Amino acid sequence: MDQVTIFEMSPRDGLQNEARFVPTAQKIALVNALSDLGFAKIETASFVSPKWVPQMADGAEVLAGITRRDGTAYTALTPNLRGLENAIAAGVDEVAIFASASESFSQKNINCSIAESFDRFAPLMARAAEAGLPVRGYVSCVTDCPYEGEIAPQPVAQVAARLAQMGCYEISLGDTIGQGQPERVDAMLHAVLERMPPAQLAGHFHDTAGRALANVAVCLDHGLRVFDSALGGLGGCPYAPGAKGNVATEDLAAMLAAKGYATGLDPTALAQAASFARALRQDEKAT
Ligand code: HMG
Ligand code: MG
């Protein structure tokens, strides 16, 4: 059976956009619940500026408080060398850098141009290599930008190729605002796949327009076997106004099972845990 890896995003992409600060104990409870579900990868924290994203200010405490499961990699976003040093001190297993195919989004999200972002990433990559940490790379706005509208495939392919050349082991292609149509995702993938194999790519679809699963299906047809999702469909990006959460993990896992792919996850347990995750968003009591 063909294997697909689900990279669970809810503690990071899910909670970074919440209006309220989700208490550290609840974040830890979420990560522990995800570990129990058996995810191989959990994006657990962000080591970004707390002035920019206050919801993620407690990353070190979250990593210190979780119960680690063998076989799960606990990962974090690191925008610069400072973030990487903090992530290393917190004991992450893997980090991710994040670039954009849109100049405007790069400026709004990380306060620099696309070219400047690569200058920032270079020392980070060197330090991560020294520390033996795998680095994943994100490309945001792979079909649409909240500020510029449609993004052409070629800039996406160029940014993805640059991240790969810098040493990212995998490039996650982000439909940041969840507006991509399957035809445009297909065109984007054609361009990217001229530069790297499908085994080096992941799909990261927000579900604003309800097309995330259709876009995952396009990626599957192109040979991609890693997808990012968030339990309960939590999330959004603080610098992508109106963007909804990642595709819901429970929906993604169900679709993959129906198509005959193995994820190693239990659909019933996922559905139960999804209501716990959604309770965090709704500001309800979650223990
Ligand atoms: P900046 O203001 O240009 O940088 O921010 P700076 O170096 O001038 O620093 C400004 C302040 O932040 C300083 O503090 C620094 O010390 C501090 P001050 O002197 O004013 O007191 N600082 C930090 N503090 C903690 N950790 C750090 C750090 N770096 C600087 N690592 C920066 C540049 C990149 C830091 C900022 O713009 C930032 O943090 N941006 C992050 C935005 C973010 O997290 N966005 C959401 C994640 S991306 C996403 O969701 C998309 C994705 O899901 C894929 C998709 O869907 O497309 C991945
Ligand atoms: Mg995202």
XYZ file of C-alpha atoms in Angstrom, residues 1-204:
204
model
C 0.000 0.000 0.000
C 1.240 3.471 -0.886
C 2.292 5.403 2.232
C 1.445 9.060 2.838
C 2.901 11.105 5.685
C 0.679 13.656 7.379
C 2.665 16.506 8.938
C 0.488 17.785 11.779
C 0.360 21.575 11.969
C -2.261 22.391 14.610
C 0.032 23.502 17.491
C 1.795 25.997 15.168
C -0.218 26.963 12.065
C -3.369 26.170 14.020
C -2.799 28.262 17.115
C -0.655 31.114 15.760
C -3.730 32.891 14.407
C -5.995 32.587 17.417
C -7.400 35.864 18.699
C -6.566 34.825 22.253
C -3.332 33.430 23.643
C -3.914 29.720 24.139
C -2.420 28.903 27.559
C 0.829 26.926 27.510
C -0.739 24.005 29.413
C -3.401 23.633 26.705
C -0.770 23.724 23.959
C 1.156 20.995 25.788
C -2.040 18.938 26.149
C -2.677 19.295 22.407
C 0.840 18.168 21.464
C 0.615 15.219 23.875
C -2.727 14.199 22.350
C -1.171 14.405 18.881
C 1.773 12.285 20.024
C -0.671 9.653 21.287
C -2.305 9.616 17.848
C 1.036 8.545 16.391
C 1.979 11.418 14.064
C 5.521 11.140 12.735
C 5.879 14.930 12.522
C 4.303 17.601 14.726
C 5.014 21.284 14.144
C 5.116 22.183 17.790
C 6.236 25.798 18.043
C 7.543 28.933 16.333
C 10.688 30.769 17.355
C 9.648 34.051 15.769
C 9.508 37.543 17.225
C 6.919 37.632 20.045
C 6.071 41.166 18.937
C 5.010 39.807 15.562
C 3.223 36.657 16.716
C 2.554 36.832 20.473
C 0.525 33.604 20.330
C 3.744 31.638 19.788
C 5.858 33.345 22.475
C 5.920 30.262 24.723
C 7.595 27.816 22.311
C 10.429 26.921 24.690
C 7.982 26.204 27.524
C 5.820 24.053 25.252
C 8.808 21.973 24.142
C 9.995 21.627 27.735
C 6.548 20.504 28.910
C 5.562 17.873 26.363
C 6.012 14.132 26.726
C 8.085 13.032 23.758
C 7.126 9.911 21.902
C 9.718 7.785 20.143
C 9.105 7.990 16.416
C 7.707 11.535 16.477
C 9.774 14.523 15.333
C 8.893 17.766 17.142
C 9.569 20.644 14.777
C 9.511 24.448 14.857
C 9.543 27.471 12.562
C 12.743 29.500 12.664
C 12.839 32.740 10.639
C 16.436 33.662 11.433
C 19.585 32.589 13.266
C 18.260 33.838 16.577
C 15.146 31.704 16.197
C 17.299 28.706 15.319
C 19.495 29.129 18.406
C 16.368 29.290 20.585
C 14.947 26.216 18.855
C 18.176 24.265 19.392
C 18.202 25.243 23.066
C 14.601 24.011 23.336
C 15.590 20.629 21.879
C 13.655 20.536 18.599
C 14.204 17.609 16.229
C 13.822 19.615 13.035
C 13.298 23.230 11.989
C 11.686 25.025 9.066
C 12.489 28.230 7.248
C 9.746 30.049 5.391
C 10.029 32.039 2.186
C 7.412 33.392 -0.184
C 6.823 33.449 -3.927
C 5.240 36.890 -3.481
C 7.338 39.979 -2.686
C 4.458 41.684 -0.861
C 3.780 38.695 1.356
C 7.482 38.345 2.151
C 7.551 41.977 3.310
C 4.380 41.645 5.395
C 5.240 38.266 6.921
C 8.967 38.476 7.607
C 9.726 42.154 6.955
C 12.206 41.646 4.120
C 12.342 40.991 0.379
C 12.566 37.480 -1.036
C 16.266 38.044 -1.850
C 16.966 39.335 1.665
C 15.218 36.309 3.149
C 17.754 34.019 1.469
C 20.579 36.125 2.944
C 19.053 35.551 6.392
C 18.636 31.843 5.787
C 22.253 31.225 4.744
C 23.845 31.443 8.241
C 20.862 29.559 9.674
C 21.434 26.684 7.250
C 25.116 26.549 8.175
C 24.342 26.463 11.903
C 21.600 23.834 11.449
C 24.032 21.635 9.503
C 26.585 22.014 12.303
C 23.903 21.004 14.835
C 22.788 18.086 12.652
C 19.229 19.398 12.380
C 17.158 18.731 9.252
C 15.670 21.887 7.745
C 12.390 22.009 5.882
C 11.528 24.936 3.611
C 8.136 26.521 3.009
C 7.121 28.499 -0.025
C 4.077 30.657 0.737
C 1.622 32.006 -1.839
C 2.175 29.217 -4.367
C -0.989 30.144 -6.258
C -2.352 33.324 -4.668
C -1.155 36.163 -2.465
C -3.429 38.154 -0.139
C -1.833 41.373 -1.424
C -0.922 40.647 -5.081
C -3.590 38.181 -6.224
C -2.592 35.344 -8.555
C 1.049 34.235 -8.472
C 2.610 32.697 -11.596
C 4.207 29.221 -11.407
C 7.760 30.308 -12.305
C 8.512 32.413 -9.187
C 7.257 29.500 -7.082
C 9.592 27.098 -8.874
C 12.505 29.519 -8.445
C 11.987 29.976 -4.705
C 11.458 26.233 -4.182
C 14.640 25.439 -6.125
C 16.614 27.992 -4.140
C 15.448 26.486 -0.830
C 16.437 23.030 -2.069
C 19.860 24.297 -3.197
C 20.376 25.790 0.260
C 19.919 22.330 1.755
C 16.242 21.999 2.701
C 15.452 18.283 2.637
C 11.817 18.938 1.728
C 9.908 21.909 0.298
C 6.352 22.449 1.466
C 4.259 24.286 -1.113
C 1.844 26.590 0.720
C -1.511 27.792 -0.533
C -1.438 30.353 2.248
C -4.903 31.807 1.684
C -6.609 28.654 0.468
C -7.767 30.053 -2.869
C -5.903 27.787 -5.300
C -7.922 25.962 -7.931
C -6.850 22.445 -8.942
C -5.953 23.605 -12.483
C -3.625 26.284 -11.166
C -2.103 23.917 -8.585
C -1.484 21.527 -11.468
C 0.284 24.255 -13.501
C 2.347 25.283 -10.467
C 3.407 21.673 -9.833
C 4.450 21.228 -13.457
C 6.836 24.164 -13.052
C 8.212 23.028 -9.683
C 8.637 19.413 -10.790
C 10.951 20.561 -13.578
C 13.354 21.544 -10.787
C 13.015 18.710 -8.236
C 11.428 15.281 -7.745
C 8.030 14.787 -6.056
C 9.729 12.978 -3.156
C 11.248 16.316 -2.133
C 7.885 18.117 -2.044
C 4.953 18.436 0.335
C 1.544 20.075 -0.080
C 0.299 22.664 2.441
